[in-house]
Short mmCIF file of C-alpha atoms in Angstrom, two decimals:
data_model
loop_
_atom_site.label_atom_id
_atom_site.label_comp_id
_atom_site.label_asym_id
_atom_site.label_seq_id
_atom_site.Cartn_x
_atom_site.Cartn_y
_atom_site.Cartn_z
CA GLY A 29 17.84 18.37 -24.20
CA ALA A 30 15.35 18.01 -27.03
CA GLY A 31 12.04 16.46 -26.19
CA VAL A 32 9.66 14.44 -28.31
CA SER A 33 8.64 16.33 -31.42
CA GLN A 34 5.66 15.75 -33.66
CA SER A 35 4.62 17.09 -37.02
CA PRO A 36 2.47 18.57 -38.25
CA SER A 37 1.02 20.30 -35.22
CA ASN A 38 -2.33 20.62 -36.95
CA LYS A 39 -3.77 18.75 -39.90
CA VAL A 40 -7.11 19.32 -41.58
CA THR A 41 -8.09 16.74 -44.15
CA GLU A 42 -11.14 15.73 -46.10
CA LYS A 43 -12.97 12.55 -45.31
CA GLY A 44 -11.56 9.68 -47.34
CA LYS A 45 -8.04 11.08 -47.66
CA ASP A 46 -4.95 9.43 -46.18
CA VAL A 47 -2.79 11.23 -43.61
CA GLU A 48 0.66 10.66 -42.17
CA LEU A 49 1.69 11.86 -38.74
CA ARG A 50 5.32 11.94 -37.71
CA CYS A 51 7.04 11.48 -34.36
CA ASP A 52 10.68 12.08 -33.45
CA PRO A 53 11.39 10.50 -30.07
CA ILE A 54 14.00 11.56 -27.58
CA SER A 55 17.41 10.42 -28.75
CA GLY A 56 18.37 7.10 -27.22
CA HIS A 57 14.85 6.14 -26.16
CA THR A 58 14.17 2.63 -27.34
CA ALA A 59 10.42 2.56 -26.74
CA LEU A 60 7.91 4.64 -28.70
CA TYR A 61 4.17 4.84 -28.16
CA TRP A 62 1.22 6.35 -30.00
CA TYR A 63 -1.90 7.44 -28.14
CA ARG A 64 -5.06 9.21 -29.22
CA GLN A 65 -6.79 11.88 -27.15
CA SER A 66 -10.38 12.64 -28.04
CA LEU A 67 -13.25 14.33 -26.29
CA GLY A 68 -15.11 11.99 -24.04
CA GLN A 69 -12.67 9.14 -24.60
CA GLY A 70 -9.63 10.38 -22.75
CA LEU A 71 -6.29 8.98 -23.85
CA GLU A 72 -6.28 5.68 -25.69
CA PHE A 73 -3.28 3.56 -26.51
CA LEU A 74 -2.83 2.83 -30.21
CA ILE A 75 0.51 1.12 -30.89
CA TYR A 76 3.86 0.57 -29.20
CA PHE A 77 7.36 -0.13 -30.50
CA GLN A 78 10.19 -1.48 -28.39
CA GLY A 79 13.60 -1.95 -29.94
CA ASN A 80 13.58 -4.56 -32.68
CA SER A 81 10.58 -6.44 -31.32
CA ALA A 82 7.36 -6.73 -33.25
CA PRO A 83 5.13 -3.77 -32.42
CA ASP A 84 2.15 -4.13 -30.12
CA LYS A 85 -0.74 -3.12 -32.37
CA SER A 86 -3.49 -4.13 -29.98
CA GLY A 87 -4.84 -0.61 -29.60
CA LEU A 88 -5.32 0.23 -33.27
CA PRO A 89 -9.05 0.84 -33.78
CA SER A 90 -9.23 -0.48 -37.35
CA ASP A 91 -7.11 -1.72 -40.22
CA ARG A 92 -7.13 1.79 -41.63
CA PHE A 93 -4.52 2.62 -39.00
CA SER A 94 -0.90 1.54 -39.31
CA ALA A 95 2.46 2.70 -38.05
CA GLU A 96 6.08 2.07 -38.71
CA ARG A 97 9.30 2.97 -37.02
CA THR A 98 12.36 3.31 -39.18
CA GLY A 99 15.86 2.71 -37.87
CA GLY A 100 14.63 2.47 -34.33
CA SER A 101 13.96 6.20 -34.23
CA VAL A 102 11.37 8.19 -36.19
CA SER A 103 7.86 6.82 -36.40
CA THR A 104 5.02 7.51 -38.81
CA LEU A 105 1.37 6.85 -38.03
CA THR A 106 -0.75 6.48 -41.16
CA ILE A 107 -4.50 6.70 -41.28
CA GLN A 108 -6.05 5.63 -44.56
CA ARG A 109 -9.45 6.71 -45.82
CA THR A 110 -9.95 9.05 -42.87
CA GLN A 111 -13.34 9.26 -41.22
CA GLN A 112 -14.81 12.04 -39.09
CA GLU A 113 -14.49 9.89 -35.98
CA ASP A 114 -10.71 9.91 -36.51
CA SER A 115 -10.65 13.58 -35.49
CA ALA A 116 -8.56 13.74 -32.33
CA VAL A 117 -5.17 14.74 -30.99
CA TYR A 118 -2.59 12.07 -31.73
CA LEU A 119 0.14 11.91 -29.13
CA CYS A 120 3.51 10.27 -29.34
CA ALA A 121 5.63 9.33 -26.33
CA SER A 122 9.01 7.74 -25.85
CA SER A 123 10.75 6.15 -22.90
CA SER A 124 13.87 4.45 -21.68
CA VAL A 125 14.52 2.47 -18.54
CA GLY A 126 15.68 5.66 -16.83
CA ASP A 127 15.40 5.34 -13.05
CA GLY A 128 13.50 2.09 -13.41
CA SER A 129 10.10 3.69 -13.82
CA TYR A 130 10.13 3.63 -17.62
CA GLU A 131 8.62 7.10 -17.54
CA GLN A 132 7.06 8.18 -20.80
CA TYR A 133 7.75 11.63 -22.24
CA PHE A 134 5.04 13.06 -24.44
CA GLY A 135 5.22 15.23 -27.52
CA PRO A 136 2.91 18.17 -28.20
CA GLY A 137 0.60 16.12 -30.37
CA THR A 138 -0.91 16.47 -33.82
CA ARG A 139 -4.46 17.78 -33.91
CA LEU A 140 -6.25 16.00 -36.74
CA THR A 141 -9.52 17.36 -38.03
CA VAL A 142 -11.42 15.38 -40.64
CA THR A 143 -14.04 17.43 -42.48
CA ALA B 10 -6.83 -5.83 -18.56
CA GLN B 11 -5.89 -2.69 -16.71
CA SER B 12 -8.36 0.09 -16.04
CA VAL B 13 -8.15 3.44 -14.28
CA SER B 14 -11.03 5.32 -12.77
CA GLN B 15 -10.92 8.99 -11.89
CA HIS B 16 -13.73 9.98 -9.61
CA ASN B 17 -14.44 13.49 -10.80
CA HIS B 18 -14.64 14.79 -14.34
CA HIS B 19 -14.78 18.44 -13.32
CA VAL B 20 -13.69 20.16 -10.14
CA ILE B 21 -14.07 23.85 -9.38
CA LEU B 22 -12.17 25.38 -6.48
CA SER B 23 -11.27 28.80 -5.19
CA GLU B 24 -7.66 29.76 -4.74
CA ALA B 25 -6.15 28.49 -1.48
CA ALA B 26 -8.64 25.62 -1.23
CA SER B 27 -7.29 22.14 -0.72
CA LEU B 28 -7.41 19.63 -3.54
CA GLU B 29 -7.81 15.88 -3.63
CA LEU B 30 -8.40 14.05 -6.90
CA GLY B 31 -9.31 10.42 -6.65
CA CYS B 32 -7.80 7.66 -8.75
CA ASN B 33 -8.41 3.94 -8.52
CA TYR B 34 -6.95 1.30 -10.74
CA SER B 35 -7.66 -2.29 -11.55
CA TYR B 36 -4.76 -4.62 -12.30
CA GLY B 37 -3.72 -7.98 -10.99
CA GLY B 38 0.02 -7.39 -10.89
CA THR B 39 2.56 -4.85 -9.72
CA VAL B 40 2.21 -1.43 -11.23
CA ASN B 41 3.85 1.91 -11.72
CA LEU B 42 1.55 4.87 -11.11
CA PHE B 43 1.65 8.33 -12.61
CA TRP B 44 -0.16 11.62 -12.57
CA TYR B 45 0.16 13.74 -15.68
CA VAL B 46 -1.03 17.32 -16.10
CA GLN B 47 -2.05 19.15 -19.24
CA TYR B 48 -2.17 22.92 -18.90
CA PRO B 49 -4.31 24.82 -21.41
CA GLY B 50 -2.62 24.74 -24.81
CA GLN B 51 0.31 22.68 -23.59
CA HIS B 52 1.28 19.05 -23.87
CA LEU B 53 1.15 16.38 -21.21
CA GLN B 54 3.73 16.72 -18.47
CA LEU B 55 4.59 14.38 -15.66
CA LEU B 56 3.47 15.68 -12.28
CA LEU B 57 4.69 12.78 -10.16
CA LYS B 58 5.18 9.04 -10.22
CA TYR B 59 5.37 6.05 -7.93
CA PHE B 60 7.20 2.85 -8.76
CA SER B 61 8.80 1.74 -5.53
CA GLY B 62 9.69 2.83 -2.01
CA ASP B 63 7.81 5.41 0.04
CA PRO B 64 4.15 5.31 -1.00
CA LEU B 65 3.84 9.04 -0.40
CA VAL B 66 5.42 10.73 -3.36
CA LYS B 67 6.02 14.39 -3.93
CA GLY B 68 5.94 16.01 -7.32
CA ILE B 69 6.35 19.38 -8.88
CA LYS B 70 4.47 22.52 -7.83
CA GLY B 71 3.59 21.26 -4.37
CA PHE B 72 1.58 18.23 -5.49
CA GLU B 73 1.78 14.89 -3.72
CA ALA B 74 0.10 11.52 -4.06
CA GLU B 75 -0.26 8.50 -1.85
CA PHE B 76 -0.26 4.95 -3.10
CA ILE B 77 -2.54 2.77 -0.98
CA LYS B 78 -2.05 -0.74 -2.27
CA SER B 79 -4.93 -2.26 -0.31
CA LYS B 80 -7.33 0.24 -1.87
CA PHE B 81 -5.79 0.22 -5.35
CA SER B 82 -5.71 3.99 -5.08
CA PHE B 83 -3.32 6.77 -5.97
CA ASN B 84 -5.02 10.01 -4.99
CA LEU B 85 -3.50 13.37 -5.87
CA ARG B 86 -3.41 16.14 -3.28
CA LYS B 87 -2.35 19.73 -2.90
CA PRO B 88 -2.97 21.69 0.30
CA SER B 89 -3.55 25.06 -1.35
CA VAL B 90 -4.31 25.46 -5.04
CA GLN B 91 -3.44 28.42 -7.20
CA TRP B 92 -5.11 29.85 -10.26
CA SER B 93 -2.17 28.53 -12.30
CA ASP B 94 -3.15 24.97 -11.33
CA THR B 95 -6.09 25.19 -13.72
CA ALA B 96 -5.49 22.22 -16.00
CA GLU B 97 -6.59 18.71 -16.82
CA TYR B 98 -5.13 15.97 -14.64
CA PHE B 99 -4.71 12.38 -15.74
CA CYS B 100 -3.97 9.37 -13.60
CA ALA B 101 -2.17 6.54 -15.41
CA VAL B 102 -0.86 3.08 -14.66
CA ASN B 103 1.41 0.62 -16.36
CA ALA B 104 2.57 -2.84 -15.51
CA ARG B 105 5.89 -2.99 -13.74
CA ALA B 106 7.43 -5.39 -16.19
CA GLY B 107 9.84 -3.27 -18.14
CA TYR B 108 8.38 -1.27 -20.96
CA SER B 109 4.63 -1.30 -21.15
CA THR B 110 1.88 0.96 -22.34
CA LEU B 111 0.06 3.40 -20.09
CA THR B 112 -3.60 3.06 -19.28
CA PHE B 113 -5.09 6.44 -18.51
CA GLY B 114 -8.10 7.57 -16.61
CA LYS B 115 -10.49 9.87 -18.45
CA GLY B 116 -9.07 12.93 -16.76
CA THR B 117 -10.27 15.54 -14.29
CA MET B 118 -10.60 19.12 -15.41
CA LEU B 119 -9.66 21.44 -12.53
CA LEU B 120 -10.74 25.04 -12.67
CA VAL B 121 -9.35 27.33 -9.98
CA SER B 122 -11.03 30.69 -9.64
CA PRO B 123 -8.96 33.62 -8.40
#
């Protein structure tokens, strides 16, 4: 079946511009997560959606970052007034209860470069 | 707060050598444990996971890991590596309380020379 998809795969933007990154989770997965992978920092949690509950935004690094999930499916991560330190690969994952492990399935990521 | 420590940032091995990558975690409750792998140019894939039962778990491509609760460890092993195992390996943990976010280690880059 289809996995998690993300778009665009690569995004180059100028410092100060806003960007939107999109994630399509696996159909039927109720939980959706955003992570950031950057050199020297590994993978960092950003934000998490589960069903109709309020999202867990505890990982967002600043108020320039926001995300929404429409209709319990597609999610958009928005970064306003991008800075060079925002350059990273942004990963989306989704999960369901599955076998009880709540395994997360990752998308290919969006590589963001801020010039 | 959870944390995950991977002992080695870079490992270089020759083909057929044995591999052990260390992973320790810090968390006060019950956890699920995962190893993910990222091959060059590819996205993260699950290698293996532990969430209950036998603490020795077997994953894809001949990898295995052992959960030692008393040591808060979940080391990854493979008896004989291949050139195609060259990749970055990430240990991760989440709280066993339904859905919860993953906390990752910083990763170990494995380079296997032919």
